[in-house]
Amino acid sequence: MSSPPSTIRVAILGGGLAGIALLRGLLRYPHIAADIYESRPAFKEAGLGLVLIQNTDNLLRAVDPSLDRCLDHAGAVDSITEIRLATGPDAGKKIEDTKGLWGSTQRTVSQQALMDELLKGLPPRMVHTNTRPASITELPYGEGVDIAFADGSQKKYDVVIGADGIHGITRKHVLGAEDPALEPEHTHVWGLPIKVPLLKAKEAMGANYIDPKNPTQLIWIGDGNMMRHNFQDNGKEVHISTYIRRDDDPAQDNTWARLFTPGEFRAAFAKNELQVCQGMVELIQNVYTIQLTGISQMQHPPAHTYVTQKTALIGDAAHAIHLFPGAGAVLGLEEALVLSSLLGRTPSREAIPAALMAFDRVCRPRAEQGLRDSEACALLLTGKSPGIGLDAELIAQQLQGKWDFLLDASVEGLKGAAASVMDQILEGVWRP
């Protein structure tokens, strides 16, 4: 008779969507003792909205069966996506082929509401807020990983998962201080999201495109900008995101925000003359009356690995896909599922490196594909793709096939592929 697996101690650094989902997944395995650490006082996301493929419901159930109807409880709205031109002689024209971007239907949801649902029922002893990790030290073989915190305390774990976002400390630990992929790159795109009540959005933007009985996510392509609006909270709220592209900006290394005056902000969208577009500008300027803070849509360069022998990166710590936060969120949930299932089948501490290596082999290529697609889409959807610009037909052609690898993913297929790679590594027969 085989002996039961030994206890494996897991630390999750960072309280974003991927980290919380990973903890939910690990709760299913009695031999795993997990903690999650968040440096802020609470698990909060500022105004972000997600656009999720329909398969996300199955993905959440696979992470934890008790998450059935999790998106419903978070107020998710079933919708379709339309992409239209916001400027020029064809202003208002629909880009015909949008399946390549999100699939035929999606679910739009508040990231905060979804996080709140994932947090429900977590054992309080596992959740640590106001706790900022300061350093990570992998100890000699068999001795685990030491985490030092900013308050001077230390804790030891067998494996550390970095879900601490684009500016967290775990990426530096995994890649090393001299790795060219260590620091995120400024994409020259600045984003600003808000959420407003349905009636207020209708008044400012008009009723033509704001119809909760026919929920649609609208993406508006301008000359150097993009605007997006969709529904959240069971159709009671409208989420608006605006993006400004500034290719002539100087290098903005590690600069996460840029201030725009009201005049600069209006000028960026002045050519988007449709009422729905100018209504979004008005709504944002009703919130930010003096200065508007554009958040840098930073993106990580491709990394040669997401793991060491005892540490792994997931979510935005591994890859940042900000212009399409739904794509990054789905990848993060996939990674939480794969990693929790691999650690769940890890019989001993000695097998941890094989589990992490298998995670990297299966999940990293998917994330790197997402980064490449995001770069191409960011140019297309801000009207700045070379040789394409605001040509609706060419945009439609180039969008074909984008994100197909997400749309066609099988939950069981991902788990099975990762388990197979792990077994081959443990048996010493792995061939890349």
Coordinates of C-alpha atoms in Angstrom, one line a residue:
M1 CA 0.0 0.0 0.0
S2 CA 1.4 3.4 -1.0
S3 CA 1.9 5.9 1.8
P4 CA -0.2 9.1 1.9
P5 CA 1.4 12.2 0.4
S6 CA 3.4 14.4 2.8
T7 CA 2.1 17.8 3.7
I8 CA 3.2 20.5 1.2
R9 CA 3.2 24.1 2.5
V10 CA 2.3 26.6 -0.2
A11 CA 2.6 30.4 0.0
I12 CA 0.7 32.5 -2.6
L13 CA 2.1 36.1 -2.8
G14 CA -0.5 38.5 -4.1
G15 CA -4.3 38.7 -3.8
G16 CA -5.4 39.1 -7.4
L17 CA -7.8 36.9 -9.3
A18 CA -5.3 34.2 -10.2
G19 CA -3.9 34.0 -6.7
I20 CA -7.3 33.7 -5.0
A21 CA -8.5 31.1 -7.6
L22 CA -5.3 29.1 -6.9
L23 CA -6.1 29.0 -3.2
R24 CA -9.6 27.9 -3.9
G25 CA -8.2 25.0 -6.0
L26 CA -5.6 24.0 -3.4
L27 CA -8.3 23.7 -0.7
R28 CA -9.5 20.5 -2.4
Y29 CA -6.3 18.7 -1.4
P30 CA -5.9 17.7 2.3
H31 CA -2.1 17.3 2.1
I32 CA -1.6 20.9 1.1
A33 CA -1.5 23.7 3.6
A34 CA -1.7 27.1 1.9
D35 CA -1.6 30.8 2.8
I36 CA -2.2 33.9 0.7
Y37 CA -0.5 37.2 1.4
E38 CA -1.8 40.6 0.2
S39 CA 0.2 43.7 0.9
R40 CA -2.8 46.0 0.8
P41 CA -5.4 46.2 3.6
A42 CA -8.0 44.4 1.4
F43 CA -8.4 42.5 -1.8
K44 CA -9.4 45.4 -4.2
E45 CA -9.3 46.1 -7.9
A46 CA -9.9 49.7 -9.0
G47 CA -12.8 49.8 -11.4
L48 CA -11.7 47.0 -13.8
G49 CA -14.2 45.1 -15.9
L50 CA -13.6 41.7 -17.5
V51 CA -14.8 40.3 -20.7
L52 CA -14.7 36.5 -20.3
I53 CA -15.2 33.7 -22.9
Q54 CA -18.2 31.4 -22.2
N55 CA -15.9 28.6 -21.2
T56 CA -14.9 30.5 -18.1
D57 CA -17.9 29.0 -16.2
N58 CA -16.4 25.5 -16.8
L59 CA -13.0 26.7 -15.9
L60 CA -14.2 28.0 -12.5
R61 CA -16.1 24.8 -11.8
A62 CA -12.9 22.8 -12.6
V63 CA -10.9 24.9 -10.1
D64 CA -13.5 24.3 -7.4
P65 CA -17.0 22.7 -8.0
S66 CA -18.5 25.0 -5.3
L67 CA -17.9 27.9 -7.8
D68 CA -20.8 26.7 -9.9
R69 CA -22.8 29.8 -10.9
C70 CA -20.0 32.0 -9.4
L71 CA -20.2 34.4 -12.4
D72 CA -24.0 34.6 -12.0
H73 CA -23.6 35.6 -8.4
A74 CA -21.1 38.2 -9.4
G75 CA -23.7 39.9 -11.7
A76 CA -22.1 38.7 -15.0
V77 CA -24.0 39.7 -18.2
D78 CA -24.2 37.5 -21.3
S79 CA -23.3 39.6 -24.3
I80 CA -21.9 39.8 -27.8
T81 CA -19.1 42.0 -29.0
E82 CA -19.3 44.6 -31.8
I83 CA -16.4 46.6 -33.1
R84 CA -17.1 49.8 -34.9
L85 CA -15.1 52.7 -36.3
A86 CA -15.3 55.8 -34.2
T87 CA -14.0 58.4 -36.7
G88 CA -13.5 59.2 -40.3
P89 CA -16.0 59.0 -43.2
D90 CA -17.0 55.5 -42.1
A91 CA -17.7 56.5 -38.4
G92 CA -20.2 54.0 -36.9
K93 CA -19.4 51.3 -39.5
K94 CA -19.3 47.8 -38.0
I95 CA -16.3 45.6 -38.3
E96 CA -18.0 42.4 -39.6
D97 CA -15.8 39.6 -38.3
T98 CA -15.4 39.9 -34.5
K99 CA -15.4 36.2 -33.6
G100 CA -11.6 36.1 -33.8
L101 CA -11.3 38.4 -30.8
W102 CA -13.7 37.0 -28.2
G103 CA -15.8 34.3 -29.7
S104 CA -19.5 34.6 -30.6
T105 CA -20.7 35.3 -27.0
Q106 CA -19.0 36.4 -23.8
R107 CA -19.8 37.3 -20.2
T108 CA -18.9 40.8 -18.9
V109 CA -18.4 41.2 -15.2
S110 CA -16.8 43.4 -12.6
Q111 CA -13.4 42.0 -11.6
Q112 CA -14.0 43.1 -8.0
A113 CA -17.4 41.4 -7.8
L114 CA -15.8 38.2 -9.2
M115 CA -13.0 38.4 -6.7
D116 CA -15.5 38.9 -3.8
E117 CA -17.3 35.7 -4.9
L118 CA -14.0 33.7 -5.0
L119 CA -13.1 35.0 -1.5
K120 CA -16.3 33.8 0.1
G121 CA -15.8 30.8 2.3
L122 CA -12.0 31.0 2.4
P123 CA -10.7 30.0 5.9
P124 CA -9.6 33.2 7.6
R125 CA -6.5 31.6 9.0
M126 CA -5.2 31.3 5.4
V127 CA -5.8 34.9 4.4
H128 CA -3.2 37.6 5.4
T129 CA -3.7 41.2 4.4
N130 CA -1.4 44.2 5.2
T131 CA 1.5 41.7 4.9
R132 CA 4.1 42.7 2.3
P133 CA 6.8 40.2 1.3
A134 CA 10.3 41.7 1.2
S135 CA 12.5 38.9 0.0
I136 CA 12.4 35.2 -1.1
T137 CA 15.3 32.8 -0.4
E138 CA 15.3 29.3 -1.7
L139 CA 17.1 27.1 0.8
P140 CA 19.3 24.1 0.2
Y141 CA 17.7 20.9 -1.1
G142 CA 14.9 19.7 1.2
E143 CA 14.8 22.8 3.3
G144 CA 12.1 24.8 1.4
V145 CA 11.8 28.5 0.8
D146 CA 12.2 31.3 3.3
I147 CA 10.0 34.4 2.9
A148 CA 11.0 37.6 4.8
F149 CA 8.2 40.2 5.3
A150 CA 8.5 43.9 5.7
D151 CA 7.6 43.8 9.4
G152 CA 10.7 41.7 10.1
S153 CA 8.9 38.3 10.4
Q154 CA 9.9 35.2 8.5
K155 CA 8.0 32.1 7.3
K156 CA 9.1 28.9 5.6
Y157 CA 7.3 27.1 2.8
D158 CA 7.9 24.3 0.4
V159 CA 6.8 26.2 -2.6
V160 CA 6.0 29.9 -3.4
I161 CA 3.6 31.1 -6.0
G162 CA 4.0 34.6 -7.3
A163 CA 0.7 36.2 -8.1
D164 CA 1.9 39.6 -7.0
G165 CA 1.2 41.5 -10.2
I166 CA 3.4 43.3 -12.7
H167 CA 5.5 45.1 -10.2
G168 CA 5.8 42.3 -7.6
I169 CA 9.0 40.9 -6.2
T170 CA 8.6 37.3 -7.3
R171 CA 9.4 37.8 -11.0
K172 CA 12.8 39.2 -10.0
H173 CA 13.4 36.1 -7.9
V174 CA 12.5 33.7 -10.7
L175 CA 14.2 35.5 -13.6
G176 CA 17.2 37.1 -11.8
A177 CA 18.1 40.8 -11.6
E178 CA 19.9 40.8 -15.0
D179 CA 17.3 39.1 -17.1
P180 CA 16.2 41.3 -20.1
A181 CA 12.6 40.2 -19.5
L182 CA 12.6 41.3 -15.9
E183 CA 11.0 44.8 -16.3
P184 CA 7.7 45.4 -18.0
E185 CA 7.7 47.5 -21.1
H186 CA 5.6 50.6 -21.7
T187 CA 3.3 50.0 -24.7
H188 CA 2.6 53.7 -25.2
V189 CA -1.1 53.1 -24.4
W190 CA -2.8 54.8 -21.4
G191 CA -6.1 53.5 -20.0
L192 CA -8.8 55.0 -17.8
P193 CA -11.8 53.0 -16.6
I194 CA -15.0 54.1 -14.9
K195 CA -18.3 52.6 -14.0
V196 CA -21.6 54.5 -14.1
P197 CA -25.3 53.7 -13.5
L198 CA -27.3 52.6 -16.5
L199 CA -29.6 55.6 -16.6
K200 CA -26.7 58.0 -16.4
A201 CA -24.9 56.2 -19.3
K202 CA -28.1 56.3 -21.4
E203 CA -28.5 60.1 -20.9
A204 CA -24.9 60.9 -21.9
M205 CA -24.3 58.3 -24.6
G206 CA -27.8 57.8 -26.1
A207 CA -30.0 54.8 -26.1
N208 CA -29.0 53.4 -29.5
Y209 CA -26.0 51.5 -28.1
I210 CA -27.0 51.2 -24.4
D211 CA -29.8 48.6 -24.3
P212 CA -29.7 46.1 -21.4
K213 CA -32.3 44.0 -23.2
N214 CA -29.8 43.4 -26.0
P215 CA -26.5 43.6 -24.1
T216 CA -23.6 44.3 -26.3
Q217 CA -19.9 45.2 -25.7
L218 CA -19.0 48.0 -28.1
I219 CA -15.4 48.6 -29.0
W220 CA -14.8 51.9 -30.9
I221 CA -11.7 52.3 -32.9
G222 CA -10.4 55.9 -33.2
D223 CA -7.3 57.4 -34.7
G224 CA -4.8 56.7 -31.9
N225 CA -7.4 55.7 -29.4
M226 CA -9.9 53.1 -28.4
M227 CA -13.2 53.3 -26.4
R228 CA -15.1 50.4 -24.9
H229 CA -18.3 50.0 -23.0
N230 CA -20.3 47.0 -21.7
F231 CA -22.7 46.0 -18.9
Q232 CA -22.0 44.7 -15.4
D233 CA -24.0 44.1 -12.2
N234 CA -26.9 42.3 -14.0
G235 CA -27.2 45.2 -16.5
K236 CA -27.5 47.9 -13.9
E237 CA -24.1 49.4 -14.4
V238 CA -22.1 50.4 -17.6
H239 CA -18.4 49.9 -17.5
I240 CA -16.4 52.3 -19.7
S241 CA -12.7 52.1 -20.7
T242 CA -10.9 54.6 -22.8
Y243 CA -7.4 54.2 -24.2
I244 CA -5.0 56.8 -25.6
R245 CA -2.0 55.8 -27.7
R246 CA 1.0 58.1 -27.5
D247 CA 3.8 56.5 -29.7
D248 CA 5.8 59.8 -29.5
D249 CA 6.0 59.7 -25.8
P250 CA 9.5 59.3 -24.4
A251 CA 10.5 56.1 -22.7
Q252 CA 8.4 55.6 -19.6
D253 CA 10.3 53.0 -17.8
N254 CA 8.4 51.9 -14.7
T255 CA 6.1 54.9 -15.0
W256 CA 2.6 53.5 -14.3
A257 CA 0.6 56.7 -14.7
R258 CA 0.4 59.8 -16.8
L259 CA -1.6 62.9 -16.1
F260 CA -3.8 64.4 -18.8
T261 CA -5.5 67.8 -18.4
P262 CA -9.2 67.9 -19.4
G263 CA -8.2 69.7 -22.6
E264 CA -5.7 67.1 -23.5
F265 CA -8.2 64.3 -22.8
R266 CA -10.9 65.9 -24.9
A267 CA -8.4 66.5 -27.8
A268 CA -7.4 62.8 -27.8
F269 CA -11.0 61.9 -28.7
A270 CA -12.1 65.0 -30.6
K271 CA -12.4 63.1 -33.9
N272 CA -14.7 60.6 -32.3
E273 CA -17.7 62.8 -33.0
L274 CA -20.5 60.2 -32.5
Q275 CA -22.7 61.0 -29.5
V276 CA -21.9 57.6 -27.8
C277 CA -18.2 58.5 -27.9
Q278 CA -18.5 62.1 -26.8
G279 CA -20.9 60.9 -24.0
M280 CA -18.1 58.6 -22.7
V281 CA -15.7 61.6 -22.6
E282 CA -18.3 63.6 -20.8
L283 CA -18.9 60.9 -18.2
I284 CA -15.2 60.5 -17.4
Q285 CA -14.7 64.3 -17.1
N286 CA -17.7 64.4 -14.7
V287 CA -15.6 62.2 -12.4
Y288 CA -12.2 63.7 -13.1
T289 CA -12.6 67.4 -13.3
I290 CA -9.1 68.7 -12.8
Q291 CA -6.7 66.0 -14.1
L292 CA -7.2 62.6 -15.5
T293 CA -4.8 59.8 -14.6
G294 CA -4.1 57.4 -17.5
I295 CA -2.8 54.0 -16.3
S296 CA 0.1 52.7 -18.3
Q297 CA -0.8 49.4 -20.2
M298 CA 2.6 47.9 -19.4
Q299 CA 3.4 44.5 -20.8
H300 CA 6.1 42.0 -19.9
P301 CA 8.5 40.8 -22.5
P302 CA 8.4 37.0 -23.1
A303 CA 10.2 35.2 -20.4
H304 CA 12.4 32.1 -20.8
T305 CA 10.7 30.5 -17.8
Y306 CA 8.0 31.0 -15.2
V307 CA 9.5 28.7 -12.6
T308 CA 12.5 27.7 -10.5
Q309 CA 12.8 24.5 -8.5
K310 CA 10.5 25.9 -5.8
T311 CA 8.8 29.0 -7.1
A312 CA 6.3 29.8 -9.9
L313 CA 4.7 32.8 -11.5
I314 CA 1.0 33.1 -12.5
G315 CA -1.3 35.9 -13.7
D316 CA 0.2 39.3 -14.2
A317 CA 3.4 38.4 -12.5
A318 CA 4.0 36.1 -15.4
H319 CA 2.3 38.0 -18.2
A320 CA 0.4 41.3 -18.4
I321 CA -2.3 41.7 -21.0
H322 CA -4.0 44.9 -19.9
L323 CA -5.7 46.2 -23.0
F324 CA -7.8 42.9 -22.9
P325 CA -8.0 42.1 -19.2
G326 CA -10.4 39.3 -19.9
A327 CA -7.8 37.4 -21.9
G328 CA -5.2 37.8 -19.1
A329 CA -7.8 36.8 -16.5
V330 CA -8.7 33.6 -18.4
L331 CA -5.1 32.7 -18.7
G332 CA -4.6 33.3 -15.0
L333 CA -7.6 31.1 -14.1
E334 CA -6.2 28.4 -16.4
E335 CA -2.9 28.6 -14.6
A336 CA -4.6 28.4 -11.2
L337 CA -6.4 25.2 -12.4
V338 CA -3.3 23.6 -13.9
L339 CA -1.0 24.4 -11.0
S340 CA -3.5 23.4 -8.3
S341 CA -4.1 20.1 -10.0
L342 CA -0.4 19.4 -10.4
L343 CA 0.4 20.2 -6.7
G344 CA -2.6 18.2 -5.8
R345 CA -1.1 15.1 -7.4
T346 CA 2.4 15.8 -6.0
P347 CA 3.2 12.9 -3.6
S348 CA 6.1 14.5 -1.8
R349 CA 8.3 17.6 -1.6
E350 CA 10.8 16.0 -3.8
A351 CA 8.3 16.0 -6.7
I352 CA 7.6 19.7 -6.5
P353 CA 10.2 20.7 -9.2
A354 CA 8.6 18.2 -11.6
A355 CA 5.2 19.8 -11.0
L356 CA 6.4 23.3 -11.5
M357 CA 8.4 22.3 -14.6
A358 CA 5.2 20.7 -16.1
F359 CA 3.2 23.8 -15.3
D360 CA 5.8 25.9 -17.2
R361 CA 5.9 23.6 -20.2
V362 CA 2.1 23.7 -20.6
C363 CA 1.1 27.2 -19.5
R364 CA 3.9 29.5 -20.6
P365 CA 3.5 28.9 -24.4
R366 CA -0.2 29.8 -24.1
A367 CA 0.6 33.1 -22.2
E368 CA 3.3 34.0 -24.7
Q369 CA 0.8 33.5 -27.5
G370 CA -1.5 35.8 -25.7
L371 CA 1.2 38.5 -25.4
R372 CA 1.8 38.4 -29.1
D373 CA -1.9 38.6 -29.9
S374 CA -2.3 41.5 -27.5
E375 CA 0.5 43.5 -29.2
A376 CA -1.1 43.0 -32.6
C377 CA -4.6 43.8 -31.4
A378 CA -3.5 46.9 -29.5
L379 CA -2.3 48.4 -32.8
L380 CA -5.4 47.3 -34.8
L381 CA -7.9 48.6 -32.2
T382 CA -6.2 52.0 -31.8
G383 CA -6.2 52.5 -35.6
K384 CA -2.4 52.4 -35.8
S385 CA -1.5 49.1 -37.4
P386 CA 0.9 49.8 -40.2
G387 CA -0.7 49.6 -43.7
I388 CA -4.2 49.0 -42.1
G389 CA -5.1 52.1 -40.1
L390 CA -8.8 52.6 -40.1
D391 CA -9.6 50.3 -43.0
A392 CA -12.6 48.2 -41.7
E393 CA -12.1 45.3 -44.0
L394 CA -8.3 44.9 -43.3
I395 CA -9.0 45.2 -39.5
A396 CA -11.5 42.4 -39.8
Q397 CA -9.1 40.2 -41.7
Q398 CA -6.3 40.7 -39.2
L399 CA -8.6 40.0 -36.2
Q400 CA -9.4 36.5 -37.6
G401 CA -7.9 33.8 -35.4
K402 CA -6.9 36.0 -32.6
W403 CA -7.4 34.2 -29.2
D404 CA -8.5 31.0 -30.9
F405 CA -6.2 29.1 -28.6
L406 CA -8.3 30.3 -25.7
L407 CA -11.6 29.7 -27.3
D408 CA -10.7 26.2 -28.3
A409 CA -9.1 25.2 -24.9
S410 CA -10.3 22.1 -23.1
V411 CA -10.3 22.2 -19.3
E412 CA -9.6 18.5 -19.1
G413 CA -7.1 18.7 -22.0
L414 CA -5.0 21.2 -20.1
K415 CA -5.0 19.2 -16.9
G416 CA -4.3 16.0 -18.8
A417 CA -1.4 17.5 -20.8
A418 CA 0.2 18.9 -17.6
A419 CA -0.2 15.6 -15.7
S420 CA 1.4 13.7 -18.6
V421 CA 4.4 16.0 -18.8
M422 CA 4.9 15.8 -15.0
D423 CA 4.8 12.0 -15.1
Q424 CA 7.4 12.0 -17.9
I425 CA 9.7 14.3 -15.9
L426 CA 9.4 12.1 -12.8
E427 CA 10.1 9.0 -14.9
G428 CA 13.1 10.7 -16.5
V429 CA 11.8 10.4 -20.1
W430 CA 10.6 14.0 -20.7
R431 CA 11.4 15.2 -24.3
P432 CA 10.5 18.8 -25.1

